[in-house]
mmCIF file of C-alpha atoms in Angstrom:
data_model
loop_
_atom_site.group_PDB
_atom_site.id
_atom_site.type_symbol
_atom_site.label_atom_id
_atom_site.label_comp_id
_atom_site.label_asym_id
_atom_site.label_seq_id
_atom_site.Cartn_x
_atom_site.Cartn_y
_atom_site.Cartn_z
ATOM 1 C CA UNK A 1 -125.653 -29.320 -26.600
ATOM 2 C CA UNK A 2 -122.908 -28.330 -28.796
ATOM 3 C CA UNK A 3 -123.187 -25.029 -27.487
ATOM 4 C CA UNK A 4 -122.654 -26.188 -24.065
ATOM 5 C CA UNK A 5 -119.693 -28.031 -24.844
ATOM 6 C CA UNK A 6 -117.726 -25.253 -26.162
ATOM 7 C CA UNK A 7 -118.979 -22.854 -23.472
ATOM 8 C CA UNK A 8 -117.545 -25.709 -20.602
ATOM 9 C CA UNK A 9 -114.315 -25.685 -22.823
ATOM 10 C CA UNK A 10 -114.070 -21.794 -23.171
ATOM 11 C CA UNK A 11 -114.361 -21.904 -19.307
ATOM 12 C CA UNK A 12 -111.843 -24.534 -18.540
ATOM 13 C CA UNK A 13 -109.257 -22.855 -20.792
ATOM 14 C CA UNK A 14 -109.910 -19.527 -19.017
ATOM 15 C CA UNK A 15 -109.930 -21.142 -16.140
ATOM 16 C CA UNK A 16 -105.783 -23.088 -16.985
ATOM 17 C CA UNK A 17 -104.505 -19.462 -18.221
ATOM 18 C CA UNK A 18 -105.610 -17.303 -14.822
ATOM 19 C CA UNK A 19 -103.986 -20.248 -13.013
ATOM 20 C CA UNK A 20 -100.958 -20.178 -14.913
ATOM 21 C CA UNK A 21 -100.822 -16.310 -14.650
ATOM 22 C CA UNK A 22 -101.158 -16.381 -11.295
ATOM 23 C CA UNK A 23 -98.314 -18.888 -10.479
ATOM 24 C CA UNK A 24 -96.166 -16.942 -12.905
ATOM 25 C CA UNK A 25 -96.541 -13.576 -11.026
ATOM 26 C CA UNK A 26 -96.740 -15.509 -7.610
ATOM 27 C CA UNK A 27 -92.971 -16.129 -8.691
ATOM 28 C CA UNK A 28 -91.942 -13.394 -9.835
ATOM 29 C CA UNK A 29 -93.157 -11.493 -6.372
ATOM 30 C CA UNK A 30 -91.060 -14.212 -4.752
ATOM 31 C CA UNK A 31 -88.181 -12.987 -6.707
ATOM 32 C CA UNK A 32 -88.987 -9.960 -5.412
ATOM 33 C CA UNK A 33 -88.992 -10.392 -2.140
ATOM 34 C CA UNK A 34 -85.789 -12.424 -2.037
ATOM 35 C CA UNK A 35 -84.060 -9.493 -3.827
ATOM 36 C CA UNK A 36 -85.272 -7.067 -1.131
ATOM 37 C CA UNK A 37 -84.505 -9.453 1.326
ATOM 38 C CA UNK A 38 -80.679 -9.931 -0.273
ATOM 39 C CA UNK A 39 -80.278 -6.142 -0.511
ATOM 40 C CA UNK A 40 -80.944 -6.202 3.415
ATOM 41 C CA UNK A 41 -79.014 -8.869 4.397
ATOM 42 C CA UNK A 42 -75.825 -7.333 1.695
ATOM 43 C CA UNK A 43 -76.297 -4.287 4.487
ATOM 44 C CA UNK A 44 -74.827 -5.285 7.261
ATOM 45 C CA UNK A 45 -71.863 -7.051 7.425
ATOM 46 C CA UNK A 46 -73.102 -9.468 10.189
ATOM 47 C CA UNK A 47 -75.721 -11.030 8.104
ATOM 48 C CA UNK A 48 -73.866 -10.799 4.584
ATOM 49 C CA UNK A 49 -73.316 -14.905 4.595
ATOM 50 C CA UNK A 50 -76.779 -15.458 4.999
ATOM 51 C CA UNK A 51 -78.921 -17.220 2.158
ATOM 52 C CA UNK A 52 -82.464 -16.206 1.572
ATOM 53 C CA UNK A 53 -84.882 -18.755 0.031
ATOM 54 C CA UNK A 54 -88.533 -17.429 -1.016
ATOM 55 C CA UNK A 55 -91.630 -19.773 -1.520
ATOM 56 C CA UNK A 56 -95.194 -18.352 -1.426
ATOM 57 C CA UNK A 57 -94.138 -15.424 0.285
ATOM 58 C CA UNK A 58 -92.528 -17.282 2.788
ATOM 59 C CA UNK A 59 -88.999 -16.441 3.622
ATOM 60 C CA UNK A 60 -86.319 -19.610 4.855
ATOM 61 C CA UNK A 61 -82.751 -18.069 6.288
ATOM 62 C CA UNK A 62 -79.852 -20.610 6.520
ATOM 63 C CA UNK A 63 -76.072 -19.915 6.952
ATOM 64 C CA UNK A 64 -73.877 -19.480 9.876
ATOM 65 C CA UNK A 65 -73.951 -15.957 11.803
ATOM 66 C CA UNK A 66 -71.507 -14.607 14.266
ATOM 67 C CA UNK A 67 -74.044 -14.343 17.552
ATOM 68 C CA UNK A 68 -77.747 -15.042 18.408
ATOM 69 C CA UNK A 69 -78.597 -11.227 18.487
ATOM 70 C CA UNK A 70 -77.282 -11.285 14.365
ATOM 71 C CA UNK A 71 -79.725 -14.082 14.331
ATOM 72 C CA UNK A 72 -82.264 -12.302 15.771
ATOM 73 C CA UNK A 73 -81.411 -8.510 13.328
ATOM 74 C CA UNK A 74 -81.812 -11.360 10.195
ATOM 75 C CA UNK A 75 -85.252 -12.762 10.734
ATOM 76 C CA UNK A 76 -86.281 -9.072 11.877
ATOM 77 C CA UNK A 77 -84.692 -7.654 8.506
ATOM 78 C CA UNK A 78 -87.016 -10.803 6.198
ATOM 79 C CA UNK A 79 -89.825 -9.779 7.998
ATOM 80 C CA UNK A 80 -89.756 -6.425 7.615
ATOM 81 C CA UNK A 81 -89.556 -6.674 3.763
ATOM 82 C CA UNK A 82 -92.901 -5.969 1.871
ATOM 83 C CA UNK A 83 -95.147 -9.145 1.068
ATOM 84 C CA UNK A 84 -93.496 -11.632 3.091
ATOM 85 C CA UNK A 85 -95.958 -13.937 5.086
ATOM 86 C CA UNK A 86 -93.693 -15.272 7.426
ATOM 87 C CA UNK A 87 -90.028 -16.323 7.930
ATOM 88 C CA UNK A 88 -88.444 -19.473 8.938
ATOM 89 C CA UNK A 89 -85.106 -19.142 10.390
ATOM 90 C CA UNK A 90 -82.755 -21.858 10.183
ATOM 91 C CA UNK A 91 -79.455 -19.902 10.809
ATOM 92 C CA UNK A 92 -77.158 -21.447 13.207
ATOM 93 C CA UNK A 93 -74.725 -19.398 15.402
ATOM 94 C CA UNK A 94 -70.971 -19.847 15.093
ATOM 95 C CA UNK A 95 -69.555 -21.310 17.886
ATOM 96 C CA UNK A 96 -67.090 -19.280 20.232
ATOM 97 C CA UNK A 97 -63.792 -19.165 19.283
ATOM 98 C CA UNK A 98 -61.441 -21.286 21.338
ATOM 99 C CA UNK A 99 -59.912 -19.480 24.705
ATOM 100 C CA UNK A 100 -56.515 -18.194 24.323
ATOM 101 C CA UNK A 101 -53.940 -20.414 26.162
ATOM 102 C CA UNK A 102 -52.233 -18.043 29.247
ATOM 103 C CA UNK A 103 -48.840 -17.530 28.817
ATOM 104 C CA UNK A 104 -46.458 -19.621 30.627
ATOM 105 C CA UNK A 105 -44.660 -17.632 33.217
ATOM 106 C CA UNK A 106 -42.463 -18.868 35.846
ATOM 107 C CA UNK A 107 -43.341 -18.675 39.240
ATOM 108 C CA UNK A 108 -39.722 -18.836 40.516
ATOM 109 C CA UNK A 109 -37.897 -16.092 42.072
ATOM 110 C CA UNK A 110 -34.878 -14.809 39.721
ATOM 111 C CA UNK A 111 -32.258 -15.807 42.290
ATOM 112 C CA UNK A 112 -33.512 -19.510 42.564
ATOM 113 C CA UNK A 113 -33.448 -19.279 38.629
ATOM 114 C CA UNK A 114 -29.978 -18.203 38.410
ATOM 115 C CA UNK A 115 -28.876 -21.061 40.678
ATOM 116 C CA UNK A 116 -30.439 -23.487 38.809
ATOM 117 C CA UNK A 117 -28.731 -21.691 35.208
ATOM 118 C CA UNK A 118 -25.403 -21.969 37.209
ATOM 119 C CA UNK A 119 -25.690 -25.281 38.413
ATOM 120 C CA UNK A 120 -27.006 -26.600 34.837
ATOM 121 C CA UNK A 121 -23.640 -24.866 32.902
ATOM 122 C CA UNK A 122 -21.434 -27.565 33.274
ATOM 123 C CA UNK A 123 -23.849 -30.594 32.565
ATOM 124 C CA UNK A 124 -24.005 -31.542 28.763
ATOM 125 C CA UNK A 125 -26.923 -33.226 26.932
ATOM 126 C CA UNK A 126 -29.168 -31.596 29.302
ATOM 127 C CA UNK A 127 -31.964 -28.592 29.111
ATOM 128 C CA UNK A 128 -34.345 -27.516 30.744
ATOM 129 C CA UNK A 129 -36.809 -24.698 31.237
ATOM 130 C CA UNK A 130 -39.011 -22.857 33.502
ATOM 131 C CA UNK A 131 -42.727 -23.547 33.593
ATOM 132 C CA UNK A 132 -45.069 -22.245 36.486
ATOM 133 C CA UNK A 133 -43.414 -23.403 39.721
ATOM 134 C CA UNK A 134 -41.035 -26.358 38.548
ATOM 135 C CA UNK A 135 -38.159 -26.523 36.442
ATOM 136 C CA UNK A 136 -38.595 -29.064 33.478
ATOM 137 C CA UNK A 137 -35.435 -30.952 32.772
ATOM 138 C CA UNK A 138 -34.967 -33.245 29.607
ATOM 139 C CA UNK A 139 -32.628 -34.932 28.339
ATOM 140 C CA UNK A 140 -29.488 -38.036 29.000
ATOM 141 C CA UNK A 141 -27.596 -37.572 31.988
ATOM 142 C CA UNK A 142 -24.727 -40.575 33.973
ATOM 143 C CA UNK A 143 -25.578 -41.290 36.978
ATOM 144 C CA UNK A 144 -23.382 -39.228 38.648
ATOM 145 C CA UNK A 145 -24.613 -36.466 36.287
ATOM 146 C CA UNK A 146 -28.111 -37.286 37.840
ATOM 147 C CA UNK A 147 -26.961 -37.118 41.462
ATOM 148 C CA UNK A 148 -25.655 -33.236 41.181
ATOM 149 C CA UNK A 149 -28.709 -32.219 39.782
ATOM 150 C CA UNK A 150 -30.649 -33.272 41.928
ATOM 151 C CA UNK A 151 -27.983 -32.398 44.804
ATOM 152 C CA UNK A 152 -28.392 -28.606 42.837
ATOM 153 C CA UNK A 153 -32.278 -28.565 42.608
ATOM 154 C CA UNK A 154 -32.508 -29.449 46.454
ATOM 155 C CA UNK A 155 -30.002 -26.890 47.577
ATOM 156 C CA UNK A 156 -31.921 -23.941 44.972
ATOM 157 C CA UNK A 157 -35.289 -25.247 46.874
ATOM 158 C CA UNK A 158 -36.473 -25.683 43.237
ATOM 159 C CA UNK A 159 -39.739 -28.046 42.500
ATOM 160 C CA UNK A 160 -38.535 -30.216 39.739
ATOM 161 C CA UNK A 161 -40.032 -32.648 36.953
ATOM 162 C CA UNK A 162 -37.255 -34.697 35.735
ATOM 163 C CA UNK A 163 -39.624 -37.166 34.157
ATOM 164 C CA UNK A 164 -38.346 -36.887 30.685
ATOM 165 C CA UNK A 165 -34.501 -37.242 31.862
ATOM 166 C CA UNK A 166 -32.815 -40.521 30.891
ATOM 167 C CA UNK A 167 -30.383 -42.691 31.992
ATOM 168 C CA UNK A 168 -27.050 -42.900 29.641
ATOM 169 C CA UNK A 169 -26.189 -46.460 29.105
#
C-alpha cells in the first residue's frame, strides 16, 4: 500500500516538472518568435512602429501603419516567421492626410485690378484684396467715402464683397 503511495506521488511530481518544463520552453519559443518577428518588422521602414505580441505561438500586431497594403506586408511578414500558428492583426491604417488648400488666385483681369488700386489710393482706413472673382474690401469708410467706392467698383465692372466695411460714426 505504501508502495503504491509513493509510486502515485513519484508520478504526480513527474508529472508537475514536465508541465512546468514545458510552459517554460513554450515561453521562451514565444520569445523567439517575437524576436524574429521584431527583426522583420525593424526591416522595413513601413512597419517599424508596429508592436508584436506572442502567446502560444500566436502572433497579435497593433500600431498605426501608413496604408492597408503595409497592413497587409505586416501580417504576411508574422506569418512567415518559423513556429507561429497564426496571426491576429489589429493594426489600424493612418488616415489620409488633409488636402492641401488651392491657392487663392484672382480671377480678375490686371487692368480691372489696376483700376480698382487707383481708385482705392486716395481712400484711408480702407484695404482690400483680391480673392477669386471679387475684390474684398475691409475696413471704416464716411459715407461719402462709401459712395466713390462703390461709384469706382461699378465703373471697373468689379464683383465686390464689402461686407466687412463699416460705417464711421
Amino acid at each position: 500500500m505504501k508502495l503504491k503511495k509513493i509510486l502515485r506521488a513519484a508520478l504526480f511530481i513527474a508529472a508537475v516538472s514536465v508541465a512546468a518544463v514545458s510552459c517554460k520552453s513554450g515561453e521562451k519559443k514565444d520569445a523567439e518568435i517575437k524576436a524574429a518577428v521584431e527583426e522583420k518588422m525593424k526591416a522595413s521602414p513601413d512597419m517599424a512602429g508596429v508592436a508584436v505580441a506572442v502567446k502560444d505561438a500566436v502572433v497579435t500586431l497593433t500600431g498605426e501603419v501608413k496604408d492597408a497594403a503595409t497592413k497587409t506586408a505586416t501580417e504576411t511578414a508574422a506569418s512567415s516567421t518559423t513556429d507561429v500558428k497564426s496571426v491576429t492583426n489589429n493594426c489600424t491604417v493612418a488616415p489620409p492626410p488633409p488636402p492641401v488648400p488651392a491657392s487663392v488666385t484672382t480671377m480678375l483681369d490686371d487692368a480691372t485690378q489696376q483700376k480698382v488700386k487707383d481708385g482705392m489710393k486716395d481712400i484711408k482706413g480702407v484695404t482690400y484684396e483680391f480673392v477669386g472673382e471679387k475684390v474684398v474690401l475691409t475696413g471704416e469708410v464716411t459715407k461719402a467715402d462709401r459712395m466713390k467706392i462703390m461709384q469706382m467698383l461699378a465703373a471697373a465692372k468689379a464683383k465686390s464683397d464689402v461686407s466687412k466695411l463699416m460705417d464711421k460714426k
